[in-house]
């Protein structure tokens, strides 16, 4: 089976590298086109990607077409490739905010489409990815899409109605986590550490929390209670950030992401 990528930005590049590292894809099975010739050549040298001259060439040559362009560019790309799409082609899209119904209105009748939402952690082979097939896609099509994205992390099969909340929790809110890590590091600098040491400590702290949750399967708040000794230092910090609206800020941020996703 041949896989063709339209758009070779950071996310597409991470997926392609994951597919190659996973060892499940033959050397000649990966095609790609991007407006940047340098990006195509870089992936050609690194993972053996076969560059294509146009998006239409991708559709003609590939069995599975993975659309990795920005949402605002998607309609133009679909209009360009639509004449070459038939029922033998499987379309996978990773664009945010575009529903399966939106694609089905633009593409030829009965086009097999699977909507996928990965996150930036694909670059570290630690992505969380949601997968949902369209009305004309088969279970096998969904399995193919899941197989691609399992090479860069964990896959969750969700109804499309839950994609906005998935995007908020596993996609956009990752920015909150990076901000939190930087805030910890900045507080460390205020306490007398160098920024490099403080950042490393903050990263290790968060990484350790994730590892512990995965290892024990304990509820996060149970661990909070275990750390908060009576009249100790931790409970003072917990009460202060609650007083300043820590949880509420997260809730409101997630709501804002979902509202924006649904309006795109």
Short mmCIF file of N, CA and C in Angstrom, two decimals, residues 133-262:
data_model
loop_
_atom_site.label_atom_id
_atom_site.label_comp_id
_atom_site.label_asym_id
_atom_site.label_seq_id
_atom_site.Cartn_x
_atom_site.Cartn_y
_atom_site.Cartn_z
N UNK A 133 -14.10 7.47 11.37
CA UNK A 133 -14.37 7.28 9.95
C UNK A 133 -15.62 8.00 9.49
N UNK A 134 -15.64 8.41 8.22
CA UNK A 134 -16.82 9.00 7.62
C UNK A 134 -17.82 7.94 7.23
N UNK A 135 -18.96 8.38 6.68
CA UNK A 135 -20.07 7.46 6.40
C UNK A 135 -19.73 6.41 5.34
N UNK A 136 -18.78 6.71 4.45
CA UNK A 136 -18.45 5.76 3.39
C UNK A 136 -17.16 4.99 3.68
N UNK A 137 -16.49 5.31 4.78
CA UNK A 137 -15.28 4.59 5.16
C UNK A 137 -15.65 3.28 5.85
N UNK A 138 -14.84 2.27 5.66
CA UNK A 138 -15.07 0.96 6.25
C UNK A 138 -14.29 0.81 7.55
N UNK A 139 -14.56 -0.27 8.26
CA UNK A 139 -13.78 -0.58 9.46
C UNK A 139 -12.31 -0.76 9.10
N UNK A 140 -12.07 -1.36 7.96
CA UNK A 140 -10.68 -1.54 7.50
C UNK A 140 -10.01 -0.20 7.27
N UNK A 141 -10.74 0.75 6.71
CA UNK A 141 -10.19 2.10 6.50
C UNK A 141 -9.79 2.72 7.84
N UNK A 142 -10.65 2.57 8.84
CA UNK A 142 -10.34 3.12 10.16
C UNK A 142 -9.12 2.43 10.76
N UNK A 143 -9.00 1.13 10.50
CA UNK A 143 -7.84 0.37 10.99
C UNK A 143 -6.56 0.86 10.31
N UNK A 144 -6.65 1.16 9.03
CA UNK A 144 -5.48 1.67 8.30
C UNK A 144 -5.03 2.99 8.89
N UNK A 145 -5.99 3.89 9.11
CA UNK A 145 -5.66 5.19 9.69
C UNK A 145 -5.05 5.03 11.08
N UNK A 146 -5.67 4.17 11.88
CA UNK A 146 -5.13 3.94 13.23
C UNK A 146 -3.72 3.37 13.16
N UNK A 147 -3.48 2.47 12.21
CA UNK A 147 -2.15 1.87 12.07
C UNK A 147 -1.07 2.89 11.77
N UNK A 148 -1.42 3.88 10.94
CA UNK A 148 -0.46 4.94 10.62
C UNK A 148 -0.10 5.71 11.88
N UNK A 149 -1.11 6.10 12.65
CA UNK A 149 -0.86 7.00 13.77
C UNK A 149 -0.42 6.27 15.04
N UNK A 150 -0.61 4.95 15.08
CA UNK A 150 -0.05 4.19 16.20
C UNK A 150 1.47 4.15 16.16
N UNK A 151 2.05 4.48 15.01
CA UNK A 151 3.52 4.53 14.92
C UNK A 151 4.08 5.73 15.67
N UNK A 152 3.24 6.71 16.02
CA UNK A 152 3.73 7.90 16.73
C UNK A 152 3.02 8.11 18.06
N UNK A 153 2.36 7.08 18.60
CA UNK A 153 1.72 7.25 19.90
C UNK A 153 0.49 6.38 20.06
N UNK A 154 -0.43 6.85 20.88
CA UNK A 154 -1.64 6.10 21.21
C UNK A 154 -2.84 6.65 20.43
N UNK A 155 -3.70 5.74 19.97
CA UNK A 155 -4.86 6.11 19.15
C UNK A 155 -6.15 5.84 19.92
N UNK A 156 -7.08 6.80 19.82
CA UNK A 156 -8.39 6.68 20.46
C UNK A 156 -9.47 6.79 19.39
N UNK A 157 -10.39 5.86 19.36
CA UNK A 157 -11.48 5.90 18.39
C UNK A 157 -12.67 6.59 19.06
N UNK A 158 -13.00 7.77 18.55
CA UNK A 158 -14.03 8.60 19.16
C UNK A 158 -15.05 9.02 18.13
N UNK A 159 -16.29 9.27 18.56
CA UNK A 159 -17.27 9.86 17.64
C UNK A 159 -16.86 11.29 17.33
N UNK A 160 -17.25 11.77 16.16
CA UNK A 160 -16.84 13.10 15.75
C UNK A 160 -17.37 14.18 16.70
N UNK A 161 -18.48 13.92 17.35
CA UNK A 161 -19.05 14.89 18.28
C UNK A 161 -18.10 15.19 19.44
N UNK A 162 -17.12 14.33 19.67
CA UNK A 162 -16.17 14.54 20.77
C UNK A 162 -14.82 15.09 20.30
N UNK A 163 -14.72 15.42 19.02
CA UNK A 163 -13.43 15.89 18.50
C UNK A 163 -13.04 17.27 19.05
N UNK A 164 -14.02 18.14 19.26
CA UNK A 164 -13.67 19.47 19.78
C UNK A 164 -13.07 19.37 21.18
N UNK A 165 -13.67 18.53 22.03
CA UNK A 165 -13.12 18.39 23.38
C UNK A 165 -11.80 17.64 23.33
N UNK A 166 -11.66 16.68 22.42
CA UNK A 166 -10.37 16.00 22.28
C UNK A 166 -9.29 17.00 21.85
N UNK A 167 -9.64 17.85 20.89
CA UNK A 167 -8.69 18.87 20.43
C UNK A 167 -8.25 19.75 21.58
N UNK A 168 -9.20 20.12 22.43
CA UNK A 168 -8.88 20.99 23.56
C UNK A 168 -8.00 20.28 24.58
N UNK A 169 -8.35 19.04 24.93
CA UNK A 169 -7.64 18.32 25.99
C UNK A 169 -6.28 17.82 25.52
N UNK A 170 -6.23 17.27 24.32
CA UNK A 170 -5.00 16.60 23.85
C UNK A 170 -4.23 17.37 22.80
N UNK A 171 -4.83 18.42 22.26
CA UNK A 171 -4.14 19.18 21.22
C UNK A 171 -3.70 20.54 21.72
N UNK A 172 -4.62 21.45 21.79
CA UNK A 172 -4.29 22.84 22.12
C UNK A 172 -3.80 23.02 23.55
N UNK A 173 -4.37 22.27 24.50
CA UNK A 173 -4.02 22.51 25.90
C UNK A 173 -2.60 22.07 26.23
N UNK A 174 -1.94 21.38 25.30
CA UNK A 174 -0.53 21.07 25.51
C UNK A 174 0.26 22.36 25.71
N UNK A 175 -0.19 23.43 25.06
CA UNK A 175 0.46 24.72 25.25
C UNK A 175 0.40 25.13 26.73
N UNK A 176 -0.72 24.81 27.42
CA UNK A 176 -0.82 25.13 28.84
C UNK A 176 0.27 24.40 29.63
N UNK A 177 0.51 23.13 29.26
CA UNK A 177 1.52 22.34 29.97
C UNK A 177 2.91 22.93 29.78
N UNK A 178 3.21 23.34 28.55
CA UNK A 178 4.51 23.97 28.31
C UNK A 178 4.62 25.29 29.09
N UNK A 179 3.51 26.03 29.15
CA UNK A 179 3.51 27.27 29.92
C UNK A 179 3.73 26.98 31.41
N UNK A 180 3.10 25.92 31.89
CA UNK A 180 3.25 25.53 33.30
C UNK A 180 4.70 25.17 33.60
N UNK A 181 5.32 24.41 32.73
CA UNK A 181 6.72 24.03 32.93
C UNK A 181 7.61 25.27 32.96
N UNK A 182 7.35 26.20 32.05
CA UNK A 182 8.14 27.43 32.03
C UNK A 182 7.89 28.27 33.28
N UNK A 183 6.64 28.28 33.76
CA UNK A 183 6.33 29.03 34.99
C UNK A 183 7.06 28.42 36.18
N UNK A 184 7.10 27.09 36.25
CA UNK A 184 7.87 26.44 37.31
C UNK A 184 9.34 26.83 37.24
N UNK A 185 9.88 26.81 36.03
CA UNK A 185 11.29 27.16 35.85
C UNK A 185 11.55 28.61 36.25
N UNK A 186 10.64 29.50 35.87
CA UNK A 186 10.80 30.92 36.22
C UNK A 186 10.76 31.11 37.73
N UNK A 187 9.86 30.37 38.39
CA UNK A 187 9.81 30.43 39.85
C UNK A 187 11.12 29.90 40.45
N UNK A 188 11.70 28.89 39.80
CA UNK A 188 12.99 28.38 40.26
C UNK A 188 14.09 29.40 40.14
N UNK A 189 14.06 30.17 39.06
CA UNK A 189 15.04 31.25 38.89
C UNK A 189 14.88 32.29 40.00
N UNK A 190 13.64 32.63 40.31
CA UNK A 190 13.38 33.56 41.41
C UNK A 190 13.93 33.02 42.72
N UNK A 191 13.90 31.69 42.86
CA UNK A 191 14.39 31.07 44.08
C UNK A 191 15.90 30.91 44.12
N UNK A 192 16.59 31.23 43.00
CA UNK A 192 18.04 31.21 43.01
C UNK A 192 18.70 30.23 42.07
N UNK A 193 17.92 29.45 41.34
CA UNK A 193 18.49 28.49 40.39
C UNK A 193 18.79 29.17 39.06
N UNK A 194 19.70 28.58 38.29
CA UNK A 194 19.88 29.04 36.91
C UNK A 194 18.67 28.60 36.10
N UNK A 195 18.38 29.30 35.00
CA UNK A 195 17.21 28.93 34.18
C UNK A 195 17.37 27.53 33.61
N UNK A 196 18.59 27.15 33.23
CA UNK A 196 18.80 25.82 32.66
C UNK A 196 18.51 24.73 33.68
N UNK A 197 19.02 24.88 34.90
CA UNK A 197 18.77 23.89 35.94
C UNK A 197 17.29 23.88 36.32
N UNK A 198 16.70 25.06 36.48
CA UNK A 198 15.29 25.15 36.85
C UNK A 198 14.39 24.51 35.81
N UNK A 199 14.70 24.72 34.53
CA UNK A 199 13.90 24.12 33.46
C UNK A 199 14.03 22.61 33.48
N UNK A 200 15.25 22.11 33.66
CA UNK A 200 15.46 20.65 33.71
C UNK A 200 14.69 20.04 34.88
N UNK A 201 14.72 20.69 36.02
CA UNK A 201 13.99 20.19 37.18
C UNK A 201 12.48 20.20 36.94
N UNK A 202 11.99 21.25 36.31
CA UNK A 202 10.56 21.34 36.03
C UNK A 202 10.13 20.23 35.07
N UNK A 203 10.93 20.00 34.03
CA UNK A 203 10.61 18.94 33.07
C UNK A 203 10.60 17.59 33.77
N UNK A 204 11.62 17.32 34.58
CA UNK A 204 11.68 16.03 35.27
C UNK A 204 10.52 15.85 36.23
N UNK A 205 10.12 16.93 36.89
CA UNK A 205 8.99 16.86 37.80
C UNK A 205 7.72 16.45 37.08
N UNK A 206 7.44 17.11 35.94
CA UNK A 206 6.23 16.79 35.18
C UNK A 206 6.33 15.39 34.58
N UNK A 207 7.48 15.04 34.04
CA UNK A 207 7.67 13.71 33.47
C UNK A 207 7.46 12.63 34.53
N UNK A 208 7.96 12.87 35.74
CA UNK A 208 7.77 11.90 36.81
C UNK A 208 6.32 11.74 37.20
N UNK A 209 5.57 12.85 37.20
CA UNK A 209 4.14 12.77 37.53
C UNK A 209 3.40 11.92 36.51
N UNK A 210 3.68 12.13 35.24
CA UNK A 210 3.04 11.35 34.17
C UNK A 210 3.39 9.88 34.31
N UNK A 211 4.66 9.59 34.57
CA UNK A 211 5.10 8.20 34.71
C UNK A 211 4.40 7.53 35.89
N UNK A 212 4.27 8.25 37.01
CA UNK A 212 3.62 7.68 38.19
C UNK A 212 2.15 7.40 37.93
N UNK A 213 1.46 8.32 37.27
CA UNK A 213 0.05 8.10 36.96
C UNK A 213 -0.13 6.89 36.06
N UNK A 214 0.72 6.76 35.04
CA UNK A 214 0.64 5.61 34.15
C UNK A 214 0.99 4.31 34.87
N UNK A 215 1.95 4.38 35.77
CA UNK A 215 2.43 3.18 36.47
C UNK A 215 1.40 2.65 37.46
N UNK A 216 0.83 3.57 38.24
CA UNK A 216 -0.07 3.15 39.31
C UNK A 216 -1.54 3.15 38.91
N UNK A 217 -1.90 3.98 37.93
CA UNK A 217 -3.31 4.12 37.58
C UNK A 217 -4.11 4.82 38.67
N UNK A 218 -3.44 5.59 39.50
CA UNK A 218 -4.09 6.30 40.60
C UNK A 218 -4.77 7.57 40.09
N UNK A 219 -5.87 7.95 40.71
CA UNK A 219 -6.52 9.21 40.36
C UNK A 219 -5.60 10.36 40.74
N UNK A 220 -5.47 11.38 39.86
CA UNK A 220 -4.58 12.50 40.16
C UNK A 220 -4.83 13.14 41.52
N UNK A 221 -6.10 13.34 41.88
CA UNK A 221 -6.39 14.01 43.15
C UNK A 221 -6.03 13.15 44.36
N UNK A 222 -6.03 11.84 44.19
CA UNK A 222 -5.57 10.97 45.28
C UNK A 222 -4.09 11.21 45.58
N UNK A 223 -3.32 11.41 44.51
CA UNK A 223 -1.90 11.71 44.70
C UNK A 223 -1.70 13.09 45.31
N UNK A 224 -2.55 14.05 44.91
CA UNK A 224 -2.48 15.37 45.54
C UNK A 224 -2.68 15.23 47.05
N UNK A 225 -3.67 14.45 47.46
CA UNK A 225 -3.94 14.26 48.89
C UNK A 225 -2.76 13.59 49.59
N UNK A 226 -2.10 12.66 48.90
CA UNK A 226 -0.96 11.98 49.50
C UNK A 226 0.21 12.94 49.73
N UNK A 227 0.37 13.91 48.85
CA UNK A 227 1.49 14.85 48.96
C UNK A 227 1.22 15.94 49.99
N UNK A 228 -0.05 16.24 50.18
CA UNK A 228 -0.42 17.35 51.09
C UNK A 228 -0.44 16.88 52.54
N UNK A 229 0.67 17.01 53.21
CA UNK A 229 0.73 16.69 54.64
C UNK A 229 -0.02 17.76 55.45
N UNK A 230 -0.61 17.38 56.59
CA UNK A 230 -1.31 18.36 57.42
C UNK A 230 -0.39 19.50 57.84
N UNK A 231 -0.85 20.72 57.61
CA UNK A 231 -0.11 21.93 57.98
C UNK A 231 1.25 22.01 57.30
N UNK A 232 1.40 21.32 56.15
CA UNK A 232 2.68 21.29 55.46
C UNK A 232 2.81 22.35 54.38
N UNK A 233 3.90 22.25 53.63
CA UNK A 233 4.18 23.24 52.59
C UNK A 233 3.27 23.08 51.38
N UNK A 234 3.00 21.82 50.99
CA UNK A 234 2.24 21.58 49.75
C UNK A 234 0.82 22.12 49.84
N UNK A 235 0.15 21.87 50.99
CA UNK A 235 -1.23 22.33 51.11
C UNK A 235 -1.30 23.85 51.05
N UNK A 236 -0.26 24.54 51.53
CA UNK A 236 -0.24 26.00 51.44
C UNK A 236 -0.20 26.44 49.98
N UNK A 237 0.64 25.77 49.18
CA UNK A 237 0.73 26.12 47.77
C UNK A 237 -0.55 25.78 47.02
N UNK A 238 -1.14 24.62 47.32
CA UNK A 238 -2.38 24.21 46.66
C UNK A 238 -3.50 25.20 46.94
N UNK A 239 -3.63 25.60 48.20
CA UNK A 239 -4.68 26.55 48.55
C UNK A 239 -4.46 27.91 47.88
N UNK A 240 -3.20 28.32 47.75
CA UNK A 240 -2.92 29.61 47.13
C UNK A 240 -3.28 29.61 45.65
N UNK A 241 -2.89 28.57 44.91
CA UNK A 241 -3.21 28.59 43.47
C UNK A 241 -4.71 28.39 43.24
N UNK A 242 -5.39 27.70 44.16
CA UNK A 242 -6.85 27.63 44.05
C UNK A 242 -7.48 29.00 44.31
N UNK A 243 -6.94 29.69 45.30
CA UNK A 243 -7.43 31.04 45.59
C UNK A 243 -7.27 31.97 44.38
N UNK A 244 -6.19 31.76 43.61
CA UNK A 244 -5.91 32.60 42.44
C UNK A 244 -6.62 32.11 41.18
N UNK A 245 -7.34 30.99 41.31
CA UNK A 245 -8.17 30.54 40.18
C UNK A 245 -7.50 29.57 39.24
N UNK A 246 -6.62 28.72 39.74
CA UNK A 246 -5.88 27.77 38.89
C UNK A 246 -6.81 26.89 38.07
N UNK A 247 -7.69 26.14 38.75
CA UNK A 247 -8.58 25.23 38.03
C UNK A 247 -9.52 25.98 37.10
N UNK A 248 -10.06 27.09 37.57
CA UNK A 248 -11.01 27.85 36.76
C UNK A 248 -10.36 28.37 35.49
N UNK A 249 -9.10 28.79 35.58
CA UNK A 249 -8.39 29.25 34.40
C UNK A 249 -8.26 28.13 33.37
N UNK A 250 -8.00 26.91 33.85
CA UNK A 250 -7.91 25.76 32.93
C UNK A 250 -9.26 25.49 32.29
N UNK A 251 -10.33 25.48 33.10
CA UNK A 251 -11.68 25.23 32.56
C UNK A 251 -12.02 26.25 31.48
N UNK A 252 -11.77 27.52 31.78
CA UNK A 252 -12.12 28.58 30.83
C UNK A 252 -11.26 28.50 29.57
N UNK A 253 -10.00 28.13 29.73
CA UNK A 253 -9.14 27.97 28.56
C UNK A 253 -9.61 26.86 27.65
N UNK A 254 -10.02 25.74 28.24
CA UNK A 254 -10.54 24.61 27.45
C UNK A 254 -11.83 25.01 26.73
N UNK A 255 -12.71 25.72 27.43
CA UNK A 255 -13.95 26.17 26.80
C UNK A 255 -13.66 27.09 25.62
N UNK A 256 -12.69 27.98 25.77
CA UNK A 256 -12.34 28.90 24.68
C UNK A 256 -11.81 28.14 23.47
N UNK A 257 -11.02 27.13 23.71
CA UNK A 257 -10.49 26.31 22.60
C UNK A 257 -11.63 25.60 21.88
N UNK A 258 -12.53 25.00 22.64
CA UNK A 258 -13.66 24.29 22.03
C UNK A 258 -14.54 25.22 21.22
N UNK A 259 -14.81 26.41 21.76
CA UNK A 259 -15.64 27.38 21.04
C UNK A 259 -14.99 27.78 19.72
N UNK A 260 -13.69 28.00 19.75
CA UNK A 260 -12.98 28.39 18.53
C UNK A 260 -12.96 27.25 17.52
N UNK A 261 -12.75 26.02 18.00
CA UNK A 261 -12.71 24.88 17.11
C UNK A 261 -14.05 24.70 16.40
N UNK A 262 -15.13 24.88 17.12
CA UNK A 262 -16.46 24.68 16.55
C UNK A 262 -16.84 25.80 15.58
#
